[in-house]
Amino acid sequence: MRDEQVQDVIRALQHGLPITEHPYQCVADEVGVTETDILRTIDDCLQQGIFKRFATIVRHRKLGYVANAMVVWDIPDDLVDEIGTLLAKEPSIRLCYRRPRRLPVWPYNLFTMIHGQSRDWVLQELSAIRRKHQLEFPYDVLFSKRCFRQRGALYLPEAK
């Protein structure tokens, strides 16, 4: 494919895929290339590091999951990888990652996200997870108060 066609593919992809049985074919038809060209471009962009990742963004609020809690944990450094691995396997935990502490203000080094349809459900789920893994470490639950705009990355400006 020509560079111009690759840019057209990237422009089309950055707006998201249509919800259809053959989303890549729809993009191919829009751009005027083959479905194989679309898939090859995605793979090339991932291999070259142009795209960090290619994934689905689920709008959980639109699905009724309005109770969103970031649970922050103060886990001993020698256990954080082990505990993080356990928590990441929990079906109700959607995100799990480690970050540096910012002492003395912020003692937390492990972050997990739980989405639920109610605050009560989220808190019950957290309690069950803590019991299951016998987690007695300090933690805090931070519920979202508002949703900021969420979208994938923009790689190229719109064509003129």
Short mmCIF file of C-alpha atoms in Angstrom, two decimals:
data_model
loop_
_atom_site.label_atom_id
_atom_site.label_comp_id
_atom_site.label_asym_id
_atom_site.label_seq_id
_atom_site.Cartn_x
_atom_site.Cartn_y
_atom_site.Cartn_z
CA MET A 1 0.00 0.00 0.00
CA ARG A 2 1.06 3.56 -0.61
CA ASP A 3 1.88 5.80 2.38
CA GLU A 4 -1.23 7.84 1.61
CA GLN A 5 -3.40 4.71 1.84
CA VAL A 6 -1.77 3.70 5.14
CA GLN A 7 -2.58 7.15 6.52
CA ASP A 8 -6.18 6.79 5.32
CA VAL A 9 -6.42 3.44 7.14
CA ILE A 10 -5.04 4.96 10.36
CA ARG A 11 -7.46 7.90 10.09
CA ALA A 12 -10.39 5.52 9.66
CA LEU A 13 -9.30 3.28 12.55
CA GLN A 14 -8.83 6.14 15.01
CA HIS A 15 -12.59 6.76 14.91
CA GLY A 16 -13.31 3.21 16.04
CA LEU A 17 -14.68 0.15 14.33
CA PRO A 18 -18.32 -0.25 13.38
CA ILE A 19 -20.30 -2.78 15.37
CA THR A 20 -20.91 -5.32 12.65
CA GLU A 21 -20.05 -8.88 11.78
CA HIS A 22 -17.16 -7.73 9.55
CA PRO A 23 -15.83 -4.44 10.96
CA TYR A 24 -12.48 -4.59 9.15
CA GLN A 25 -14.20 -5.12 5.81
CA CYS A 26 -16.33 -2.02 6.45
CA VAL A 27 -13.18 0.03 7.06
CA ALA A 28 -11.57 -1.49 3.97
CA ASP A 29 -14.59 -0.52 1.85
CA GLU A 30 -14.50 3.02 3.26
CA VAL A 31 -10.80 3.46 2.48
CA GLY A 32 -10.72 1.54 -0.79
CA VAL A 33 -8.35 -1.27 0.19
CA THR A 34 -8.76 -4.93 1.13
CA GLU A 35 -9.57 -6.34 4.54
CA THR A 36 -6.13 -7.99 4.50
CA ASP A 37 -4.59 -4.54 3.98
CA ILE A 38 -6.41 -3.27 7.07
CA LEU A 39 -5.22 -6.18 9.22
CA ARG A 40 -1.67 -5.90 7.88
CA THR A 41 -1.61 -2.15 8.62
CA ILE A 42 -2.75 -2.75 12.20
CA ASP A 43 -0.09 -5.42 12.67
CA ASP A 44 2.62 -3.22 11.12
CA CYS A 45 1.65 -0.27 13.35
CA LEU A 46 1.83 -2.49 16.43
CA GLN A 47 5.18 -4.01 15.39
CA GLN A 48 6.69 -0.59 14.63
CA GLY A 49 5.43 0.90 17.88
CA ILE A 50 3.14 3.40 16.16
CA PHE A 51 0.24 1.86 18.08
CA LYS A 52 1.00 0.91 21.66
CA ARG A 53 -2.00 -1.39 21.63
CA PHE A 54 -5.15 -2.06 19.64
CA ALA A 55 -8.11 -2.81 21.87
CA THR A 56 -11.80 -2.33 22.53
CA ILE A 57 -12.91 0.55 24.72
CA VAL A 58 -16.04 -0.42 26.61
CA ARG A 59 -18.24 2.47 27.71
CA HIS A 60 -19.18 0.87 31.02
CA ARG A 61 -21.38 3.79 32.15
CA LYS A 62 -23.59 3.35 29.09
CA LEU A 63 -24.03 -0.28 30.14
CA GLY A 64 -25.30 0.77 33.58
CA TYR A 65 -22.05 0.42 35.50
CA VAL A 66 -22.14 3.80 37.23
CA ALA A 67 -20.38 2.90 40.51
CA ASN A 68 -16.70 3.01 39.63
CA ALA A 69 -14.15 2.59 42.38
CA MET A 70 -10.40 2.92 42.24
CA VAL A 71 -9.16 0.86 45.16
CA VAL A 72 -5.68 1.96 46.18
CA TRP A 73 -3.55 -0.36 48.29
CA ASP A 74 -0.45 0.06 50.45
CA ILE A 75 1.22 -3.29 49.84
CA PRO A 76 4.73 -4.12 51.10
CA ASP A 77 7.13 -3.79 48.18
CA ASP A 78 8.28 -7.40 48.46
CA LEU A 79 4.66 -8.62 48.07
CA VAL A 80 3.20 -6.15 45.59
CA ASP A 81 3.89 -8.23 42.47
CA GLU A 82 2.40 -11.36 44.03
CA ILE A 83 -0.69 -9.55 45.35
CA GLY A 84 -1.10 -7.64 42.09
CA THR A 85 -1.04 -10.89 40.12
CA LEU A 86 -3.74 -12.38 42.37
CA LEU A 87 -5.96 -9.32 42.12
CA ALA A 88 -5.53 -9.01 38.36
CA LYS A 89 -7.07 -12.49 38.00
CA GLU A 90 -10.25 -11.47 39.83
CA PRO A 91 -13.14 -11.21 37.32
CA SER A 92 -14.53 -8.02 38.87
CA ILE A 93 -11.20 -6.18 38.79
CA ARG A 94 -10.92 -4.43 35.43
CA LEU A 95 -7.56 -2.70 35.89
CA CYS A 96 -4.63 -3.53 38.12
CA TYR A 97 -1.32 -1.73 38.07
CA ARG A 98 1.61 -0.72 40.23
CA ARG A 99 2.74 2.86 40.68
CA PRO A 100 5.42 4.48 42.85
CA ARG A 101 4.42 5.78 46.25
CA ARG A 102 4.54 9.56 46.78
CA LEU A 103 5.47 9.71 50.45
CA PRO A 104 4.54 11.22 52.81
CA VAL A 105 1.30 12.25 51.07
CA TRP A 106 0.43 9.12 49.07
CA PRO A 107 1.43 5.74 50.54
CA TYR A 108 -0.33 3.59 47.91
CA ASN A 109 1.53 1.51 45.35
CA LEU A 110 -1.14 -0.81 43.88
CA PHE A 111 -4.23 0.40 42.04
CA THR A 112 -7.27 -1.68 41.10
CA MET A 113 -10.53 -0.65 39.43
CA ILE A 114 -13.93 -2.20 40.06
CA HIS A 115 -17.01 -1.20 38.03
CA GLY A 116 -20.45 -1.98 39.40
CA GLN A 117 -24.08 -0.99 39.08
CA SER A 118 -24.18 0.25 42.68
CA ARG A 119 -21.78 1.41 45.39
CA ASP A 120 -23.07 -1.34 47.67
CA TRP A 121 -22.25 -4.04 45.12
CA VAL A 122 -18.73 -2.65 44.62
CA LEU A 123 -18.09 -2.54 48.38
CA GLN A 124 -19.45 -6.08 48.84
CA GLU A 125 -17.26 -7.32 45.99
CA LEU A 126 -14.21 -5.63 47.50
CA SER A 127 -14.98 -7.19 50.88
CA ALA A 128 -15.27 -10.65 49.29
CA ILE A 129 -11.94 -10.20 47.48
CA ARG A 130 -10.23 -9.07 50.69
CA ARG A 131 -11.58 -12.13 52.54
CA LYS A 132 -10.69 -14.54 49.75
CA HIS A 133 -7.05 -13.39 49.62
CA GLN A 134 -6.79 -12.52 53.33
CA LEU A 135 -5.75 -8.96 52.51
CA GLU A 136 -5.19 -6.97 55.69
CA PHE A 137 -3.13 -4.20 54.09
CA PRO A 138 -4.17 -0.53 54.29
CA TYR A 139 -6.37 0.56 51.38
CA ASP A 140 -8.79 3.28 50.37
CA VAL A 141 -11.78 3.26 48.02
CA LEU A 142 -12.11 6.23 45.68
CA PHE A 143 -15.43 6.39 43.84
CA SER A 144 -15.62 8.41 40.63
CA LYS A 145 -17.69 11.57 40.84
CA ARG A 146 -17.76 12.32 37.14
CA CYS A 147 -16.70 10.84 33.84
CA PHE A 148 -14.24 12.68 31.65
CA ARG A 149 -14.18 12.29 27.90
CA GLN A 150 -12.83 8.89 26.94
CA ARG A 151 -11.51 8.07 23.51
CA GLY A 152 -8.69 6.35 21.79
CA ALA A 153 -5.57 8.12 20.61
CA LEU A 154 -5.56 10.42 17.60
CA TYR A 155 -2.63 9.61 15.36
CA LEU A 156 -3.32 11.83 12.35
CA PRO A 157 -5.39 14.95 11.69
CA GLU A 158 -8.41 14.65 9.43
CA ALA A 159 -7.61 14.69 5.71
CA LYS A 160 -8.18 18.01 3.99
#
